Amino acid sequence: MIIKVEDIEFNILIDEKKLKPENTPVVFLHGFTGSANDWQFIFDKLPSSFVPIAIDLIGHGKSSSPDNIKYYSTEAIVSQLDKIFKKLDIEKLILIGYSMGGRAALSYCLKHNHKIIAAVLESTTAGILDFNERKERVELDFLLAERIKIEGVEKFLEYWFSIPLFESLKNNKNLDELKNQRISNNVIGLSNTLSGFSTGLMPDYWNKLKEIQFPVMLISGSLDQKYTNINSKMAKLITNCRHEIIEQCGHNIHLENPELFTKLVCNFLISIELQKVK
């Protein structure tokens, strides 16, 4: 399904027949260079009372990749998501986001907390506190954005998946397939995403985490020490939160251990359902 908002076309994966008032929407947001297709492995495994929806975020997959960088800011992405949900007649939802998609999910949650039933954030940060670190990250992402323009998507992906963050993926049997799925991404879309939605430009949400009242599950991999430490700190600030650390996994848990990831998400969704019954 293609939905047009703000003159931008967004590709949405959804079983429209399941989008009924009695079913709870579960919206999945992918990471950088990913797409809605990354989540298809879990679609048919969710409990029947939930309807899975996955969105190609701006600049990714089959969604538009406009030249104007203003469409890639945190504020713009939150606005785009909200307009998509309105077009789908979604008033309440559960958000699940990975890495960059987790940052988009968290940003949406804090802006529209009254619409959120629960959230699952995989390998996600609440922003960078230190000013100098924020500045360095923005500069790094601008350099990476230029690298994409110069080298093209395929060569950039070889570099991207060689960085230490994805060390645990190197021996994954699905890595080549993962790269091939991402080659069709748009150069402008990816470079503008890095420039406009850099972690360094994302608002610092640490002081706002205490405002979250809905259930949250944070998921990180034991081999990804950086994000496990970040999530441990986040878990202490969110009132109704659990932090699952998955052994022998790095940054991308849903790819490295899809069975366990699916089990965690399904159990979490069932617990949400039981709370509603109470």
Short mmCIF file of N, CA and C in Angstrom, two decimals, residues 104-277:
data_model
loop_
_atom_site.label_atom_id
_atom_site.label_comp_id
_atom_site.label_asym_id
_atom_site.label_seq_id
_atom_site.Cartn_x
_atom_site.Cartn_y
_atom_site.Cartn_z
N ALA A 104 13.08 7.06 16.01
CA ALA A 104 11.85 7.65 15.46
C ALA A 104 10.65 7.28 16.33
N ALA A 105 10.62 6.01 16.78
CA ALA A 105 9.51 5.54 17.63
C ALA A 105 9.50 6.30 18.96
N LEU A 106 10.66 6.43 19.59
CA LEU A 106 10.74 7.14 20.87
C LEU A 106 10.32 8.61 20.69
N SER A 107 10.76 9.23 19.61
CA SER A 107 10.39 10.62 19.33
C SER A 107 8.88 10.76 19.19
N TYR A 108 8.27 9.80 18.49
CA TYR A 108 6.82 9.83 18.32
C TYR A 108 6.11 9.61 19.66
N CYS A 109 6.60 8.67 20.42
CA CYS A 109 6.00 8.35 21.72
C CYS A 109 5.95 9.56 22.65
N LEU A 110 7.02 10.33 22.65
CA LEU A 110 7.09 11.48 23.55
C LEU A 110 6.25 12.65 23.07
N LYS A 111 6.04 12.73 21.76
CA LYS A 111 5.21 13.80 21.19
C LYS A 111 3.72 13.45 21.27
N HIS A 112 3.40 12.17 21.10
CA HIS A 112 2.00 11.74 21.05
C HIS A 112 1.76 10.60 22.05
N ASN A 113 2.19 10.80 23.29
CA ASN A 113 2.13 9.71 24.28
C ASN A 113 0.71 9.21 24.54
N HIS A 114 -0.30 10.05 24.31
CA HIS A 114 -1.69 9.64 24.55
C HIS A 114 -2.18 8.62 23.52
N LYS A 115 -1.43 8.46 22.43
CA LYS A 115 -1.81 7.52 21.38
C LYS A 115 -1.10 6.17 21.52
N ILE A 116 -0.16 6.09 22.46
CA ILE A 116 0.68 4.90 22.57
C ILE A 116 0.19 3.96 23.66
N ILE A 117 0.00 2.71 23.28
CA ILE A 117 -0.39 1.66 24.23
C ILE A 117 0.85 1.09 24.90
N ALA A 118 1.89 0.87 24.09
CA ALA A 118 3.14 0.30 24.58
C ALA A 118 4.20 0.47 23.50
N ALA A 119 5.46 0.21 23.85
CA ALA A 119 6.54 0.34 22.88
C ALA A 119 7.63 -0.69 23.13
N VAL A 120 8.24 -1.15 22.04
CA VAL A 120 9.42 -2.01 22.10
C VAL A 120 10.53 -1.28 21.36
N LEU A 121 11.63 -1.02 22.05
CA LEU A 121 12.75 -0.29 21.46
C LEU A 121 13.98 -1.18 21.46
N GLU A 122 14.44 -1.53 20.28
CA GLU A 122 15.60 -2.43 20.12
C GLU A 122 16.84 -1.60 19.77
N SER A 123 17.88 -1.74 20.57
CA SER A 123 19.15 -1.03 20.32
C SER A 123 18.92 0.45 20.04
N THR A 124 18.26 1.11 20.97
CA THR A 124 17.82 2.50 20.79
C THR A 124 18.42 3.40 21.85
N THR A 125 18.71 4.64 21.47
CA THR A 125 19.22 5.63 22.42
C THR A 125 18.21 6.76 22.61
N ALA A 126 18.29 7.42 23.75
CA ALA A 126 17.44 8.58 24.03
C ALA A 126 18.15 9.87 23.63
N GLY A 127 19.24 9.75 22.90
CA GLY A 127 19.98 10.93 22.45
C GLY A 127 21.36 11.03 23.08
N ILE A 128 22.10 12.02 22.65
CA ILE A 128 23.45 12.24 23.16
C ILE A 128 23.45 13.45 24.09
N LEU A 129 23.89 13.25 25.32
CA LEU A 129 23.86 14.31 26.33
C LEU A 129 24.95 15.36 26.13
N ASP A 130 26.17 14.91 25.89
CA ASP A 130 27.33 15.82 25.84
C ASP A 130 27.34 16.63 24.55
N PHE A 131 27.50 17.94 24.67
CA PHE A 131 27.47 18.84 23.51
C PHE A 131 28.56 18.48 22.50
N ASN A 132 29.78 18.26 22.98
CA ASN A 132 30.89 17.95 22.08
C ASN A 132 30.68 16.62 21.36
N GLU A 133 30.12 15.64 22.07
CA GLU A 133 29.83 14.35 21.44
C GLU A 133 28.75 14.50 20.37
N ARG A 134 27.75 15.35 20.66
CA ARG A 134 26.70 15.60 19.68
C ARG A 134 27.30 16.23 18.42
N LYS A 135 28.17 17.21 18.62
CA LYS A 135 28.82 17.91 17.51
C LYS A 135 29.65 16.94 16.68
N GLU A 136 30.41 16.08 17.35
CA GLU A 136 31.25 15.10 16.65
C GLU A 136 30.39 14.13 15.84
N ARG A 137 29.24 13.72 16.41
CA ARG A 137 28.37 12.77 15.71
C ARG A 137 27.76 13.42 14.46
N VAL A 138 27.35 14.66 14.57
CA VAL A 138 26.81 15.37 13.41
C VAL A 138 27.85 15.46 12.31
N GLU A 139 29.07 15.81 12.67
CA GLU A 139 30.15 15.93 11.69
C GLU A 139 30.45 14.58 11.04
N LEU A 140 30.45 13.51 11.84
CA LEU A 140 30.69 12.17 11.31
C LEU A 140 29.59 11.78 10.33
N ASP A 141 28.33 12.03 10.71
CA ASP A 141 27.22 11.65 9.83
C ASP A 141 27.20 12.46 8.55
N PHE A 142 27.62 13.72 8.61
CA PHE A 142 27.73 14.52 7.38
C PHE A 142 28.79 13.93 6.45
N LEU A 143 29.91 13.49 7.04
CA LEU A 143 30.97 12.86 6.23
C LEU A 143 30.47 11.55 5.60
N LEU A 144 29.72 10.77 6.39
CA LEU A 144 29.17 9.52 5.86
C LEU A 144 28.15 9.80 4.75
N ALA A 145 27.38 10.88 4.92
CA ALA A 145 26.41 11.26 3.90
C ALA A 145 27.11 11.58 2.58
N GLU A 146 28.24 12.29 2.67
CA GLU A 146 29.01 12.61 1.47
C GLU A 146 29.63 11.36 0.87
N ARG A 147 30.02 10.43 1.72
CA ARG A 147 30.62 9.17 1.25
C ARG A 147 29.62 8.38 0.41
N ILE A 148 28.35 8.37 0.84
CA ILE A 148 27.31 7.68 0.08
C ILE A 148 27.17 8.29 -1.31
N LYS A 149 27.19 9.62 -1.37
CA LYS A 149 27.05 10.31 -2.66
C LYS A 149 28.22 10.00 -3.59
N ILE A 150 29.41 9.91 -3.02
CA ILE A 150 30.62 9.67 -3.82
C ILE A 150 30.73 8.21 -4.24
N GLU A 151 30.51 7.29 -3.29
CA GLU A 151 30.76 5.86 -3.54
C GLU A 151 29.55 5.12 -4.09
N GLY A 152 28.34 5.61 -3.80
CA GLY A 152 27.15 4.86 -4.17
C GLY A 152 26.73 3.92 -3.05
N VAL A 153 25.52 3.39 -3.15
CA VAL A 153 24.93 2.60 -2.07
C VAL A 153 25.67 1.28 -1.85
N GLU A 154 25.96 0.56 -2.93
CA GLU A 154 26.55 -0.78 -2.79
C GLU A 154 27.90 -0.73 -2.08
N LYS A 155 28.77 0.19 -2.49
CA LYS A 155 30.08 0.28 -1.86
C LYS A 155 29.96 0.78 -0.42
N PHE A 156 29.03 1.71 -0.19
CA PHE A 156 28.83 2.21 1.17
C PHE A 156 28.38 1.08 2.10
N LEU A 157 27.51 0.21 1.61
CA LEU A 157 27.01 -0.89 2.44
C LEU A 157 28.14 -1.82 2.88
N GLU A 158 29.13 -2.03 2.00
CA GLU A 158 30.29 -2.84 2.36
C GLU A 158 31.02 -2.21 3.53
N TYR A 159 31.16 -0.89 3.48
CA TYR A 159 31.81 -0.18 4.59
C TYR A 159 30.93 -0.24 5.84
N TRP A 160 29.64 0.06 5.67
CA TRP A 160 28.71 0.20 6.80
C TRP A 160 28.67 -1.08 7.64
N PHE A 161 28.60 -2.21 6.98
CA PHE A 161 28.50 -3.47 7.72
C PHE A 161 29.86 -4.02 8.18
N SER A 162 30.92 -3.24 7.92
CA SER A 162 32.25 -3.63 8.41
C SER A 162 32.62 -2.88 9.69
N ILE A 163 31.78 -1.91 10.10
CA ILE A 163 32.11 -1.14 11.30
C ILE A 163 31.91 -2.00 12.55
N PRO A 164 32.59 -1.67 13.66
CA PRO A 164 32.53 -2.49 14.88
C PRO A 164 31.12 -2.76 15.38
N LEU A 165 30.18 -1.83 15.16
CA LEU A 165 28.81 -1.99 15.64
C LEU A 165 28.17 -3.28 15.13
N PHE A 166 28.60 -3.71 13.92
CA PHE A 166 27.99 -4.91 13.31
C PHE A 166 28.97 -6.08 13.26
N GLU A 167 29.95 -6.06 14.15
CA GLU A 167 30.96 -7.13 14.20
C GLU A 167 30.33 -8.52 14.31
N SER A 168 29.29 -8.64 15.13
CA SER A 168 28.67 -9.96 15.36
C SER A 168 27.87 -10.46 14.16
N LEU A 169 27.70 -9.60 13.13
CA LEU A 169 26.97 -10.03 11.93
C LEU A 169 27.88 -10.68 10.89
N LYS A 170 29.18 -10.54 11.07
CA LYS A 170 30.13 -10.94 10.02
C LYS A 170 30.00 -12.41 9.62
N ASN A 171 29.67 -13.26 10.57
CA ASN A 171 29.53 -14.68 10.25
C ASN A 171 28.07 -15.12 10.10
N ASN A 172 27.17 -14.14 10.04
CA ASN A 172 25.75 -14.46 9.89
C ASN A 172 25.46 -14.92 8.48
N LYS A 173 24.78 -16.04 8.35
CA LYS A 173 24.50 -16.62 7.03
C LYS A 173 23.60 -15.74 6.18
N ASN A 174 22.89 -14.81 6.81
CA ASN A 174 21.96 -13.95 6.08
C ASN A 174 22.54 -12.58 5.72
N LEU A 175 23.84 -12.37 5.99
CA LEU A 175 24.43 -11.04 5.80
C LEU A 175 24.41 -10.61 4.34
N ASP A 176 24.78 -11.51 3.43
CA ASP A 176 24.79 -11.17 2.00
C ASP A 176 23.39 -10.83 1.51
N GLU A 177 22.42 -11.59 1.96
CA GLU A 177 21.03 -11.31 1.59
C GLU A 177 20.60 -9.95 2.14
N LEU A 178 21.04 -9.67 3.36
CA LEU A 178 20.72 -8.39 4.00
C LEU A 178 21.25 -7.23 3.17
N LYS A 179 22.49 -7.35 2.71
CA LYS A 179 23.10 -6.29 1.89
C LYS A 179 22.37 -6.16 0.56
N ASN A 180 22.06 -7.28 -0.06
CA ASN A 180 21.38 -7.26 -1.36
C ASN A 180 20.02 -6.57 -1.28
N GLN A 181 19.33 -6.78 -0.16
CA GLN A 181 18.02 -6.15 0.02
C GLN A 181 18.13 -4.63 0.12
N ARG A 182 19.30 -4.16 0.53
CA ARG A 182 19.48 -2.73 0.77
C ARG A 182 20.09 -1.97 -0.40
N ILE A 183 20.60 -2.68 -1.40
CA ILE A 183 21.27 -2.05 -2.53
C ILE A 183 20.33 -1.13 -3.31
N SER A 184 19.04 -1.46 -3.32
CA SER A 184 18.07 -0.67 -4.10
C SER A 184 17.72 0.66 -3.42
N ASN A 185 18.25 0.90 -2.23
CA ASN A 185 18.01 2.19 -1.57
C ASN A 185 18.55 3.34 -2.40
N ASN A 186 17.96 4.51 -2.21
CA ASN A 186 18.30 5.70 -2.97
C ASN A 186 19.46 6.46 -2.32
N VAL A 187 20.44 6.87 -3.13
CA VAL A 187 21.61 7.60 -2.63
C VAL A 187 21.19 8.86 -1.88
N ILE A 188 20.30 9.65 -2.48
CA ILE A 188 19.84 10.89 -1.85
C ILE A 188 19.09 10.59 -0.56
N GLY A 189 18.25 9.56 -0.59
CA GLY A 189 17.47 9.20 0.58
C GLY A 189 18.34 8.85 1.77
N LEU A 190 19.36 8.03 1.55
CA LEU A 190 20.24 7.61 2.65
C LEU A 190 21.12 8.77 3.13
N SER A 191 21.67 9.52 2.20
CA SER A 191 22.56 10.62 2.61
C SER A 191 21.78 11.71 3.35
N ASN A 192 20.56 12.00 2.89
CA ASN A 192 19.75 13.01 3.58
C ASN A 192 19.28 12.52 4.95
N THR A 193 19.07 11.21 5.07
CA THR A 193 18.69 10.65 6.38
C THR A 193 19.81 10.86 7.39
N LEU A 194 21.04 10.60 6.97
CA LEU A 194 22.18 10.80 7.87
C LEU A 194 22.35 12.27 8.23
N SER A 195 22.13 13.14 7.25
CA SER A 195 22.31 14.58 7.49
C SER A 195 21.18 15.17 8.31
N GLY A 196 19.94 14.70 8.08
CA GLY A 196 18.79 15.30 8.73
C GLY A 196 18.35 14.64 10.01
N PHE A 197 18.61 13.32 10.11
CA PHE A 197 18.16 12.57 11.29
C PHE A 197 19.34 11.93 12.01
N SER A 198 20.46 12.64 11.98
CA SER A 198 21.65 12.21 12.73
C SER A 198 21.32 12.09 14.22
N THR A 199 21.91 11.13 14.88
CA THR A 199 21.73 11.00 16.33
C THR A 199 22.17 12.28 17.04
N GLY A 200 23.15 12.98 16.44
CA GLY A 200 23.63 14.23 17.03
C GLY A 200 22.63 15.36 16.93
N LEU A 201 21.74 15.30 15.93
CA LEU A 201 20.71 16.34 15.76
C LEU A 201 19.41 15.99 16.48
N MET A 202 19.26 14.71 16.82
CA MET A 202 18.06 14.27 17.53
C MET A 202 18.01 14.95 18.90
N PRO A 203 16.82 15.41 19.33
CA PRO A 203 16.72 16.03 20.66
C PRO A 203 17.19 15.07 21.76
N ASP A 204 17.72 15.64 22.82
CA ASP A 204 18.11 14.86 24.00
C ASP A 204 16.85 14.59 24.83
N TYR A 205 16.44 13.32 24.87
CA TYR A 205 15.19 12.94 25.53
C TYR A 205 15.38 12.40 26.94
N TRP A 206 16.61 12.41 27.46
CA TRP A 206 16.86 11.74 28.73
C TRP A 206 15.98 12.26 29.87
N ASN A 207 15.79 13.57 29.92
CA ASN A 207 14.98 14.15 31.00
C ASN A 207 13.48 13.94 30.78
N LYS A 208 13.10 13.49 29.59
CA LYS A 208 11.68 13.28 29.28
C LYS A 208 11.25 11.82 29.50
N LEU A 209 12.21 10.93 29.68
CA LEU A 209 11.88 9.50 29.82
C LEU A 209 10.95 9.24 31.00
N LYS A 210 11.09 10.05 32.04
CA LYS A 210 10.25 9.86 33.24
C LYS A 210 8.78 10.15 32.95
N GLU A 211 8.49 10.85 31.84
CA GLU A 211 7.11 11.16 31.48
C GLU A 211 6.37 9.95 30.90
N ILE A 212 7.12 8.93 30.49
CA ILE A 212 6.52 7.75 29.86
C ILE A 212 5.83 6.90 30.92
N GLN A 213 4.54 6.66 30.73
CA GLN A 213 3.77 5.88 31.68
C GLN A 213 3.34 4.52 31.11
N PHE A 214 3.34 4.38 29.80
CA PHE A 214 2.93 3.12 29.18
C PHE A 214 4.06 2.08 29.26
N PRO A 215 3.73 0.79 29.12
CA PRO A 215 4.75 -0.26 29.21
C PRO A 215 5.78 -0.16 28.08
N VAL A 216 7.03 -0.35 28.43
CA VAL A 216 8.13 -0.31 27.47
C VAL A 216 9.02 -1.52 27.67
N MET A 217 9.41 -2.14 26.56
CA MET A 217 10.44 -3.19 26.61
C MET A 217 11.64 -2.72 25.79
N LEU A 218 12.79 -2.67 26.44
CA LEU A 218 14.05 -2.35 25.77
C LEU A 218 14.77 -3.66 25.49
N ILE A 219 15.31 -3.80 24.29
CA ILE A 219 16.04 -5.01 23.92
C ILE A 219 17.42 -4.61 23.40
N SER A 220 18.45 -5.25 23.95
CA SER A 220 19.81 -5.02 23.46
C SER A 220 20.58 -6.33 23.48
N GLY A 221 21.67 -6.38 22.72
CA GLY A 221 22.50 -7.58 22.66
C GLY A 221 23.68 -7.48 23.61
N SER A 222 24.04 -8.59 24.24
CA SER A 222 25.15 -8.58 25.21
C SER A 222 26.48 -8.19 24.56
N LEU A 223 26.62 -8.46 23.25
CA LEU A 223 27.86 -8.13 22.55
C LEU A 223 27.92 -6.65 22.15
N ASP A 224 26.80 -5.98 22.25
CA ASP A 224 26.72 -4.55 21.95
C ASP A 224 26.74 -3.80 23.28
N GLN A 225 27.93 -3.68 23.84
CA GLN A 225 28.07 -3.11 25.19
C GLN A 225 27.60 -1.66 25.25
N LYS A 226 27.85 -0.90 24.20
CA LYS A 226 27.47 0.52 24.18
C LYS A 226 25.96 0.67 24.39
N TYR A 227 25.16 -0.04 23.58
CA TYR A 227 23.71 0.13 23.66
C TYR A 227 23.11 -0.61 24.85
N THR A 228 23.76 -1.66 25.31
CA THR A 228 23.30 -2.32 26.52
C THR A 228 23.45 -1.37 27.72
N ASN A 229 24.55 -0.64 27.77
CA ASN A 229 24.75 0.35 28.84
C ASN A 229 23.74 1.48 28.74
N ILE A 230 23.51 1.95 27.52
CA ILE A 230 22.53 3.03 27.30
C ILE A 230 21.14 2.57 27.74
N ASN A 231 20.76 1.35 27.33
CA ASN A 231 19.43 0.84 27.67
C ASN A 231 19.27 0.59 29.17
N SER A 232 20.34 0.19 29.83
CA SER A 232 20.29 -0.01 31.28
C SER A 232 19.99 1.31 31.99
N LYS A 233 20.59 2.39 31.49
CA LYS A 233 20.33 3.72 32.06
C LYS A 233 18.90 4.17 31.76
N MET A 234 18.45 3.91 30.54
CA MET A 234 17.09 4.29 30.15
C MET A 234 16.06 3.56 30.99
N ALA A 235 16.32 2.27 31.24
CA ALA A 235 15.37 1.44 32.00
C ALA A 235 15.14 1.97 33.42
N LYS A 236 16.16 2.61 33.98
CA LYS A 236 16.05 3.15 35.34
C LYS A 236 15.19 4.42 35.38
N LEU A 237 15.02 5.06 34.22
CA LEU A 237 14.29 6.32 34.16
C LEU A 237 12.85 6.16 33.68
N ILE A 238 12.55 5.03 33.04
CA ILE A 238 11.20 4.78 32.55
C ILE A 238 10.44 3.98 33.61
N THR A 239 9.30 4.47 34.04
CA THR A 239 8.56 3.87 35.16
C THR A 239 8.20 2.42 34.93
N ASN A 240 7.55 2.13 33.84
CA ASN A 240 7.04 0.78 33.55
C ASN A 240 7.88 0.17 32.44
N CYS A 241 9.06 -0.33 32.82
CA CYS A 241 10.03 -0.75 31.80
C CYS A 241 10.74 -2.04 32.18
N ARG A 242 10.99 -2.85 31.17
CA ARG A 242 11.85 -4.03 31.35
C ARG A 242 12.93 -4.00 30.28
N HIS A 243 14.11 -4.45 30.65
CA HIS A 243 15.24 -4.44 29.73
C HIS A 243 15.71 -5.88 29.53
N GLU A 244 15.58 -6.37 28.30
CA GLU A 244 16.01 -7.72 27.96
C GLU A 244 17.36 -7.66 27.26
N ILE A 245 18.35 -8.33 27.85
CA ILE A 245 19.69 -8.40 27.24
C ILE A 245 19.85 -9.80 26.63
N ILE A 246 20.03 -9.84 25.33
CA ILE A 246 20.09 -11.11 24.61
C ILE A 246 21.54 -11.56 24.44
N GLU A 247 21.85 -12.70 25.01
CA GLU A 247 23.23 -13.21 24.98
C GLU A 247 23.67 -13.56 23.56
N GLN A 248 24.94 -13.35 23.31
CA GLN A 248 25.58 -13.69 22.03
C GLN A 248 24.96 -12.99 20.84
N CYS A 249 24.38 -11.81 21.08
CA CYS A 249 23.85 -10.98 20.00
C CYS A 249 24.48 -9.60 20.08
N GLY A 250 24.56 -8.95 18.91
CA GLY A 250 25.09 -7.60 18.85
C GLY A 250 23.97 -6.58 18.71
N HIS A 251 24.14 -5.66 17.76
CA HIS A 251 23.21 -4.53 17.61
C HIS A 251 21.87 -4.95 17.01
N ASN A 252 21.91 -5.88 16.07
CA ASN A 252 20.68 -6.26 15.35
C ASN A 252 20.16 -7.60 15.84
N ILE A 253 19.44 -7.58 16.94
CA ILE A 253 18.96 -8.82 17.58
C ILE A 253 17.94 -9.53 16.72
N HIS A 254 17.03 -8.79 16.08
CA HIS A 254 15.95 -9.44 15.31
C HIS A 254 16.49 -10.18 14.09
N LEU A 255 17.70 -9.83 13.64
CA LEU A 255 18.32 -10.58 12.55
C LEU A 255 19.16 -11.73 13.09
N GLU A 256 19.87 -11.50 14.18
CA GLU A 256 20.79 -12.50 14.71
C GLU A 256 20.06 -13.63 15.43
N ASN A 257 18.95 -13.31 16.08
CA ASN A 257 18.17 -14.34 16.77
C ASN A 257 16.68 -14.03 16.62
N PRO A 258 16.14 -14.21 15.40
CA PRO A 258 14.75 -13.86 15.14
C PRO A 258 13.75 -14.65 15.98
N GLU A 259 14.09 -15.90 16.29
CA GLU A 259 13.16 -16.74 17.07
C GLU A 259 12.98 -16.17 18.48
N LEU A 260 14.09 -15.83 19.14
CA LEU A 260 14.00 -15.30 20.49
C LEU A 260 13.37 -13.91 20.48
N PHE A 261 13.73 -13.10 19.48
CA PHE A 261 13.14 -11.77 19.36
C PHE A 261 11.62 -11.88 19.22
N THR A 262 11.18 -12.79 18.38
CA THR A 262 9.74 -13.00 18.15
C THR A 262 9.05 -13.43 19.44
N LYS A 263 9.69 -14.34 20.16
CA LYS A 263 9.12 -14.83 21.42
C LYS A 263 8.97 -13.69 22.43
N LEU A 264 10.00 -12.86 22.54
CA LEU A 264 9.95 -11.73 23.49
C LEU A 264 8.83 -10.77 23.12
N VAL A 265 8.73 -10.44 21.84
CA VAL A 265 7.71 -9.49 21.39
C VAL A 265 6.31 -10.07 21.60
N CYS A 266 6.11 -11.32 21.23
CA CYS A 266 4.79 -11.94 21.37
C CYS A 266 4.37 -12.03 22.84
N ASN A 267 5.30 -12.41 23.70
CA ASN A 267 4.99 -12.47 25.14
C ASN A 267 4.66 -11.09 25.70
N PHE A 268 5.37 -10.09 25.22
CA PHE A 268 5.12 -8.71 25.65
C PHE A 268 3.72 -8.27 25.20
N LEU A 269 3.36 -8.59 23.95
CA LEU A 269 2.04 -8.22 23.43
C LEU A 269 0.93 -8.92 24.20
N ILE A 270 1.15 -10.17 24.53
CA ILE A 270 0.15 -10.92 25.31
C ILE A 270 -0.01 -10.30 26.69
N SER A 271 1.10 -9.87 27.28
CA SER A 271 1.01 -9.23 28.61
C SER A 271 0.23 -7.92 28.54
N ILE A 272 0.36 -7.19 27.45
CA ILE A 272 -0.39 -5.96 27.24
C ILE A 272 -1.87 -6.27 27.13
N GLU A 273 -2.17 -7.33 26.41
CA GLU A 273 -3.56 -7.77 26.22
C GLU A 273 -4.19 -8.15 27.54
N LEU A 274 -3.42 -8.85 28.36
CA LEU A 274 -3.93 -9.28 29.68
C LEU A 274 -4.19 -8.08 30.59
N GLN A 275 -3.33 -7.07 30.50
CA GLN A 275 -3.53 -5.86 31.31
C GLN A 275 -4.82 -5.15 30.93
N LYS A 276 -5.13 -5.16 29.61
CA LYS A 276 -6.37 -4.52 29.16
C LYS A 276 -7.60 -5.25 29.71
N VAL A 277 -7.50 -6.57 29.81
CA VAL A 277 -8.61 -7.37 30.33
C VAL A 277 -8.84 -7.05 31.81
#
